[in-house]
Coordinates of C-alpha atoms and ligand atoms in Angstrom, one line a residue:
M1 CA 5.3 -26.1 9.8
S2 CA 3.1 -23.1 10.7
S3 CA -0.3 -22.8 9.2
E4 CA 1.0 -19.8 7.2
D5 CA 3.5 -22.1 5.5
R6 CA 0.8 -24.2 3.9
R7 CA -0.9 -21.2 2.2
L8 CA 0.2 -20.2 -1.3
V9 CA 1.5 -16.7 -1.8
A10 CA -0.2 -14.7 -4.6
V11 CA 0.9 -11.2 -5.8
V12 CA -1.3 -8.9 -7.9
T13 CA 0.2 -5.8 -9.4
G14 CA -1.9 -2.6 -10.0
A15 CA -4.6 -3.9 -7.7
N16 CA -6.1 -0.7 -6.3
R17 CA -8.8 -0.4 -9.0
G18 CA -10.3 -2.0 -12.1
I19 CA -9.6 -5.6 -13.0
G20 CA -6.7 -5.9 -10.5
K21 CA -9.0 -5.1 -7.6
A22 CA -11.6 -7.5 -8.9
I23 CA -8.9 -10.2 -9.2
V24 CA -7.9 -9.7 -5.6
R25 CA -11.6 -9.8 -4.5
R26 CA -12.1 -13.2 -6.3
L27 CA -8.9 -14.6 -4.9
L28 CA -10.0 -13.6 -1.4
Q29 CA -13.5 -15.1 -1.8
Q30 CA -12.5 -18.5 -3.2
T31 CA -12.1 -21.3 -0.7
T32 CA -10.4 -24.0 -2.8
V33 CA -6.8 -22.9 -2.3
P34 CA -5.7 -21.2 1.0
L35 CA -3.9 -18.0 0.0
I36 CA -1.9 -15.1 1.3
I37 CA -2.7 -12.4 -1.2
Y38 CA -0.6 -9.3 -1.7
L39 CA -2.6 -6.5 -3.1
T40 CA 0.0 -4.1 -4.5
A41 CA -0.4 -0.6 -5.8
R42 CA 2.0 2.2 -6.7
S43 CA 0.2 4.7 -4.4
V44 CA 0.2 3.8 -0.7
E45 CA -2.9 5.9 -0.2
R46 CA -5.0 4.4 -3.1
G47 CA -3.7 0.9 -2.3
Q48 CA -4.5 1.2 1.4
L49 CA -8.1 2.5 0.7
T50 CA -8.8 -0.6 -1.5
F51 CA -7.2 -2.9 1.0
D52 CA -9.4 -1.5 3.7
E53 CA -12.5 -1.8 1.5
L54 CA -11.8 -5.5 0.6
R55 CA -10.8 -6.3 4.2
R56 CA -14.2 -4.9 5.4
E57 CA -16.0 -7.0 2.8
Q58 CA -14.1 -10.1 3.8
L59 CA -14.9 -9.6 7.5
R60 CA -18.7 -9.5 6.6
W61 CA -18.4 -12.8 4.7
P62 CA -19.6 -15.5 5.4
A63 CA -22.2 -13.8 7.7
E64 CA -23.8 -17.1 8.7
E65 CA -20.6 -18.5 10.2
P66 CA -18.8 -15.5 11.7
T67 CA -16.6 -17.7 13.9
Q68 CA -15.2 -19.7 11.0
Q69 CA -11.6 -19.0 10.4
L70 CA -11.1 -16.9 7.3
P71 CA -9.2 -19.1 4.8
N72 CA -7.3 -16.4 3.0
E73 CA -5.3 -13.4 4.2
L74 CA -5.1 -10.1 2.5
R75 CA -1.9 -7.9 2.8
F76 CA -1.0 -4.6 1.2
H77 CA 2.4 -3.6 -0.1
Q78 CA 3.4 -0.6 -2.1
L79 CA 4.8 -1.6 -5.6
D80 CA 5.4 0.7 -8.6
V81 CA 6.3 -1.7 -11.4
S82 CA 8.0 1.1 -13.4
D83 CA 10.5 1.7 -10.5
L84 CA 13.2 -1.0 -10.1
D85 CA 14.0 0.2 -6.5
S86 CA 10.3 -0.3 -5.6
I87 CA 10.4 -3.9 -7.1
H88 CA 13.6 -4.7 -5.2
T89 CA 12.2 -3.4 -1.9
F90 CA 9.1 -5.5 -2.3
I91 CA 11.1 -8.6 -3.1
E92 CA 13.3 -8.1 0.0
Y93 CA 10.1 -7.9 2.0
L94 CA 8.8 -11.1 0.5
T95 CA 12.1 -12.8 1.2
L96 CA 12.0 -11.7 4.8
M97 CA 8.4 -12.9 5.2
H98 CA 8.4 -16.1 3.2
G99 CA 12.0 -17.1 2.4
E100 CA 14.2 -17.0 -0.8
Q101 CA 11.5 -18.8 -2.8
S102 CA 8.5 -16.8 -1.7
V103 CA 5.9 -16.6 -4.4
D104 CA 3.5 -19.1 -6.0
I105 CA 1.4 -16.9 -8.2
L106 CA 2.3 -13.6 -9.8
I107 CA -0.4 -11.8 -11.7
N108 CA 1.1 -9.0 -13.8
N109 CA -2.0 -6.8 -14.0
A110 CA -0.6 -3.2 -13.8
G111 CA -0.8 -1.5 -17.2
G112 CA -3.1 0.6 -19.3
V113 CA -3.2 3.4 -21.8
V114 CA -2.3 7.1 -21.8
H115 CA -5.3 9.3 -21.3
Q116 CA -5.5 11.8 -24.1
P117 CA -8.0 14.6 -23.4
T118 CA -10.0 15.9 -26.4
T119 CA -11.7 19.2 -26.8
N120 CA -14.9 17.7 -25.4
D121 CA -13.1 16.1 -22.5
D122 CA -10.8 18.6 -20.8
D123 CA -11.3 17.3 -17.3
D124 CA -8.6 14.8 -16.6
E125 CA -10.4 13.8 -13.4
G126 CA -13.8 12.9 -14.6
G127 CA -13.6 12.1 -18.3
P128 CA -13.4 8.4 -19.4
A129 CA -9.9 7.4 -20.6
R130 CA -9.9 6.1 -24.1
V131 CA -8.0 3.2 -25.6
V132 CA -5.4 5.0 -27.7
R133 CA -5.5 4.1 -31.4
T134 CA -3.5 7.1 -32.7
C135 CA 0.2 6.7 -32.7
D136 CA 2.8 9.3 -32.0
A137 CA 6.3 8.5 -30.7
K138 CA 5.7 9.8 -27.2
T139 CA 2.5 7.8 -26.8
A140 CA 4.1 4.7 -28.3
Y141 CA 7.0 5.0 -25.8
Q142 CA 4.8 5.5 -22.8
I143 CA 2.4 2.7 -23.6
V144 CA 5.1 0.2 -24.5
H145 CA 6.9 1.0 -21.3
M146 CA 3.9 0.9 -19.0
N147 CA 2.6 -2.4 -20.4
Y148 CA 5.6 -4.4 -21.8
F149 CA 8.8 -3.3 -20.1
T150 CA 7.3 -3.0 -16.6
A151 CA 5.8 -6.5 -16.7
V152 CA 9.0 -8.0 -18.1
N153 CA 11.2 -6.3 -15.5
M154 CA 8.9 -7.4 -12.7
T155 CA 8.8 -11.0 -13.9
S156 CA 12.5 -11.2 -14.6
L157 CA 13.3 -10.2 -11.0
M158 CA 10.6 -12.5 -9.6
L159 CA 11.6 -15.6 -11.6
P160 CA 14.3 -16.8 -9.1
R161 CA 11.8 -16.2 -6.3
L162 CA 9.1 -18.5 -7.7
R163 CA 8.3 -21.7 -5.8
P164 CA 7.8 -25.1 -7.4
N165 CA 4.8 -25.1 -9.7
G166 CA 4.9 -21.3 -9.4
R167 CA 2.9 -19.5 -12.1
V168 CA 3.0 -16.2 -13.8
V169 CA 0.0 -14.5 -15.5
F170 CA 0.2 -11.6 -17.9
M171 CA -2.9 -9.5 -18.7
V172 CA -3.0 -8.9 -22.4
T173 CA -5.7 -8.2 -25.0
A174 CA -7.4 -10.0 -27.9
L175 CA -6.5 -6.9 -30.0
A176 CA -2.9 -8.2 -29.9
H177 CA -3.6 -11.2 -32.3
L178 CA -0.8 -12.0 -34.8
G179 CA -3.0 -10.8 -37.7
I180 CA -2.3 -7.2 -36.9
F181 CA 1.3 -7.7 -37.8
S182 CA 2.6 -8.1 -41.4
G183 CA 5.8 -9.1 -43.2
D184 CA 8.1 -11.4 -41.1
L185 CA 6.8 -10.2 -37.7
P186 CA 4.2 -12.9 -37.2
K187 CA 6.7 -15.6 -37.9
V188 CA 9.4 -13.9 -35.7
L189 CA 7.0 -13.5 -32.8
V190 CA 6.2 -17.2 -32.6
S191 CA 9.7 -18.4 -33.4
D192 CA 11.5 -20.7 -31.0
E193 CA 14.6 -18.8 -31.8
L194 CA 13.3 -15.5 -30.3
N195 CA 15.0 -14.5 -27.1
L196 CA 14.4 -11.6 -24.7
N197 CA 17.0 -9.4 -26.4
G198 CA 15.2 -10.0 -29.7
L199 CA 11.9 -9.2 -28.2
H200 CA 13.2 -5.9 -26.7
I201 CA 14.6 -5.0 -30.1
I202 CA 11.1 -5.5 -31.6
E203 CA 9.4 -3.4 -29.0
N204 CA 12.0 -0.6 -29.1
G205 CA 12.0 -0.9 -32.9
F206 CA 8.3 -0.2 -32.9
I207 CA 8.8 3.0 -30.8
S208 CA 11.6 4.2 -33.1
A209 CA 9.6 3.3 -36.3
V210 CA 6.6 5.3 -35.0
G211 CA 8.9 8.3 -34.5
K212 CA 10.1 8.0 -38.1
G213 CA 6.7 7.2 -39.5
T214 CA 8.0 3.9 -40.9
Y215 CA 6.1 1.5 -38.6
S216 CA 3.9 0.0 -41.4
A217 CA 7.0 -0.7 -43.5
Y218 CA 8.3 -2.9 -40.7
G219 CA 5.0 -4.7 -40.3
F220 CA 3.7 -3.0 -37.2
P221 CA 0.1 -1.7 -36.8
P222 CA -0.5 1.9 -35.4
M223 CA -1.6 0.4 -32.1
P224 CA 1.0 0.7 -29.3
F225 CA -1.2 -1.0 -26.7
A226 CA -1.6 -4.1 -28.9
V227 CA 2.1 -4.2 -29.9
A228 CA 3.1 -4.0 -26.2
K229 CA 0.7 -6.8 -25.2
A230 CA 1.8 -8.9 -28.2
G231 CA 5.3 -8.6 -26.7
L232 CA 3.9 -10.1 -23.4
I233 CA 2.2 -12.9 -25.3
A234 CA 5.5 -13.7 -27.0
Y235 CA 7.3 -13.4 -23.6
A236 CA 5.0 -15.9 -21.9
R237 CA 5.7 -18.4 -24.8
M238 CA 9.4 -17.8 -24.5
L239 CA 9.5 -18.3 -20.7
A240 CA 7.6 -21.6 -21.0
R241 CA 10.3 -22.7 -23.5
V242 CA 13.3 -21.4 -21.6
F243 CA 12.1 -22.8 -18.3
A244 CA 10.9 -26.1 -19.7
S245 CA 13.7 -28.0 -17.9
D246 CA 13.7 -26.0 -14.7
P247 CA 13.1 -28.4 -11.8
R248 CA 10.5 -26.1 -10.4
G249 CA 8.0 -26.8 -13.2
L250 CA 7.1 -23.2 -13.7
L251 CA 3.9 -22.2 -15.5
F252 CA 3.2 -19.2 -17.7
A253 CA 0.0 -17.8 -19.3
A254 CA -1.2 -14.7 -21.1
V255 CA -4.8 -13.9 -20.4
C256 CA -7.3 -11.7 -22.3
P257 CA -9.9 -10.4 -19.8
G258 CA -12.4 -9.3 -22.5
Y259 CA -13.6 -5.7 -23.0
V260 CA -14.1 -4.6 -19.4
R261 CA -15.7 -1.5 -18.0
T262 CA -12.9 0.3 -16.1
D263 CA -11.2 3.7 -16.0
M264 CA -9.2 2.5 -19.0
T265 CA -12.1 1.8 -21.3
G266 CA -14.9 4.0 -20.0
P267 CA -18.5 3.2 -19.3
Y268 CA -19.6 1.5 -22.5
A269 CA -17.5 -1.7 -22.3
P270 CA -19.8 -4.7 -21.8
L271 CA -18.1 -6.7 -19.0
T272 CA -17.8 -5.8 -15.4
P273 CA -14.4 -5.9 -13.7
D274 CA -15.5 -9.0 -11.8
Q275 CA -16.3 -10.7 -15.2
G276 CA -12.9 -9.5 -16.4
A277 CA -11.2 -11.1 -13.4
E278 CA -12.7 -14.6 -14.0
T279 CA -10.2 -16.0 -16.5
P280 CA -7.0 -14.6 -14.8
V281 CA -8.2 -16.1 -11.5
Y282 CA -9.1 -19.4 -13.1
V283 CA -5.6 -19.6 -14.7
A284 CA -4.0 -18.6 -11.4
L285 CA -5.7 -21.4 -9.5
T286 CA -6.5 -24.1 -12.0
D287 CA -5.0 -27.6 -11.9
A288 CA -1.3 -27.4 -12.8
K289 CA -1.7 -30.4 -15.3
R290 CA -4.3 -28.5 -17.4
L291 CA -2.1 -25.4 -17.4
R292 CA 1.0 -27.4 -18.2
R293 CA -0.6 -28.7 -21.4
H294 CA -0.9 -25.2 -22.6
N295 CA 2.3 -23.8 -20.9
G296 CA 3.1 -20.3 -22.2
G297 CA -0.2 -20.1 -24.0
L298 CA -3.0 -17.5 -24.4
W299 CA -6.3 -17.8 -22.6
K300 CA -9.7 -16.2 -23.0
Q301 CA -13.1 -17.0 -21.4
L302 CA -11.6 -19.9 -19.4
R303 CA -10.2 -21.6 -22.5
P304 CA -6.9 -21.7 -24.3
L305 CA -6.9 -19.6 -27.4
K306 CA -4.8 -19.9 -30.5
W307 CA -2.6 -16.8 -30.9
Ligands
NAP1 N1 -10.3 -3.0 -19.3 C1 -10.2 -3.8 -20.4 O1 -11.1 -4.0 -21.2 C2 -8.8 -4.5 -20.7 C3 -8.8 -5.3 -21.9 C4 -7.6 -5.9 -22.1 C5 -6.5 -5.9 -21.3 N2 -6.6 -5.1 -20.1 C6 -5.5 -5.1 -19.2 O2 -5.9 -5.5 -17.9 C7 -5.1 -4.8 -16.9 C8 -6.1 -4.0 -16.0 O3 -6.8 -3.2 -16.8 P1 -7.9 -2.2 -16.2 O4 -8.9 -2.0 -17.2 O5 -8.3 -2.6 -14.8 O6 -7.0 -0.8 -16.1 P2 -7.2 0.4 -15.1 O7 -8.6 0.5 -14.5 O8 -6.7 1.6 -15.9 O9 -6.2 0.1 -13.9 C9 -4.9 0.0 -14.1 C10 -4.2 -0.3 -12.8 O10 -2.8 -0.4 -13.1 C11 -2.1 0.4 -12.1 N3 -0.8 0.8 -12.6 C12 -0.5 1.5 -13.7 N4 0.8 1.7 -13.8 C13 1.4 1.2 -12.6 C14 2.7 1.1 -12.1 N5 3.7 1.6 -12.7 N6 2.8 0.4 -10.9 C15 1.8 -0.1 -10.3 N7 0.5 -0.1 -10.7 C16 0.3 0.6 -11.9 C17 -3.0 1.5 -11.9 O11 -2.7 2.2 -10.7 P3 -3.1 3.8 -10.4 O12 -4.5 3.8 -9.9 O13 -2.0 4.2 -9.5 O14 -3.0 4.5 -11.7 C18 -4.4 0.8 -11.8 O15 -4.5 0.2 -10.5 C19 -4.2 -3.9 -17.7 O16 -2.9 -4.6 -17.9 C20 -4.9 -3.7 -19.0 O17 -4.0 -3.4 -20.1 C21 -7.8 -4.5 -19.8

């Protein structure tokens, strides 16, 4: 067995900035689990810049022992999670490099909100993006697709590639708690009968109800970001149930990073990206037994959280 074979393979999506970049940095700096880390980004240019920056940081560390072999290896690959061809190309590359079952840790970090300039904020380059709370059909469609459908597609295609004890992390938000829904929706979202088709119907139903102005009659809040992330929380629960008898012992978790200062939230959020990366990295690396006790569950501040 080569030394590379003993290292776990971790993939982080949307890792060129914000929390994704901080997750990669933390994975790179930890020394408990030897890793090959794939920093992925949809833009080759932006991804390569971040890769170069983190690689330079890694080479400076630890300065006292420059001859010590670096435990973790960073690699970059282009990956646009909204593009099925891009996902397939990446999976083919992983198969070539690491075999049919090639991934131990998948962190679905890519996502976000649609930047809506206001009259005071007409520079798309410099103005802080806002978390969208208004709800029009186009915005609902974009946000549900960039947060829910992309992560579900990415995960569905990666599931056969996960190694024994492989784990999948979804970045969600505490805004997506069940209390924002009304009518039958809270019960349906936690039901053991819910399948992927049903979940897609709920997410598409939200988009369509926003278009017709009937979302509240169906029990949805006017918050596309929270509805999309609630879909991912329900998906993590569903995967834990569906894969319960899979011999690989796969693990799934949805993680709230907290309110983190990134391009998505602007400069007033209280947490740094590094603080936002703490719980997803903890869940990605923690003891499998602890994670298995809460398989498919929600996590915040290093602890399981009731949905
Ligand atoms: N910040 C918070 O307070 C907060 C709170 C709760 C949850 N979250 C979640 O945590 C995750 C990271 O948030 P963040 O604040 O770091 O966001 P961010 O600063 O806006 O960064 C989003 C990242 O996702 C990437 N991305 C978007 N669409 C992509 C696609 N189709 N393919 C590949 N990459 C794509 C972006 O790439 P480009 O640079 O190419 O655009 C960027 O790297 C998101 O899922 C977000 O919803 C954040």
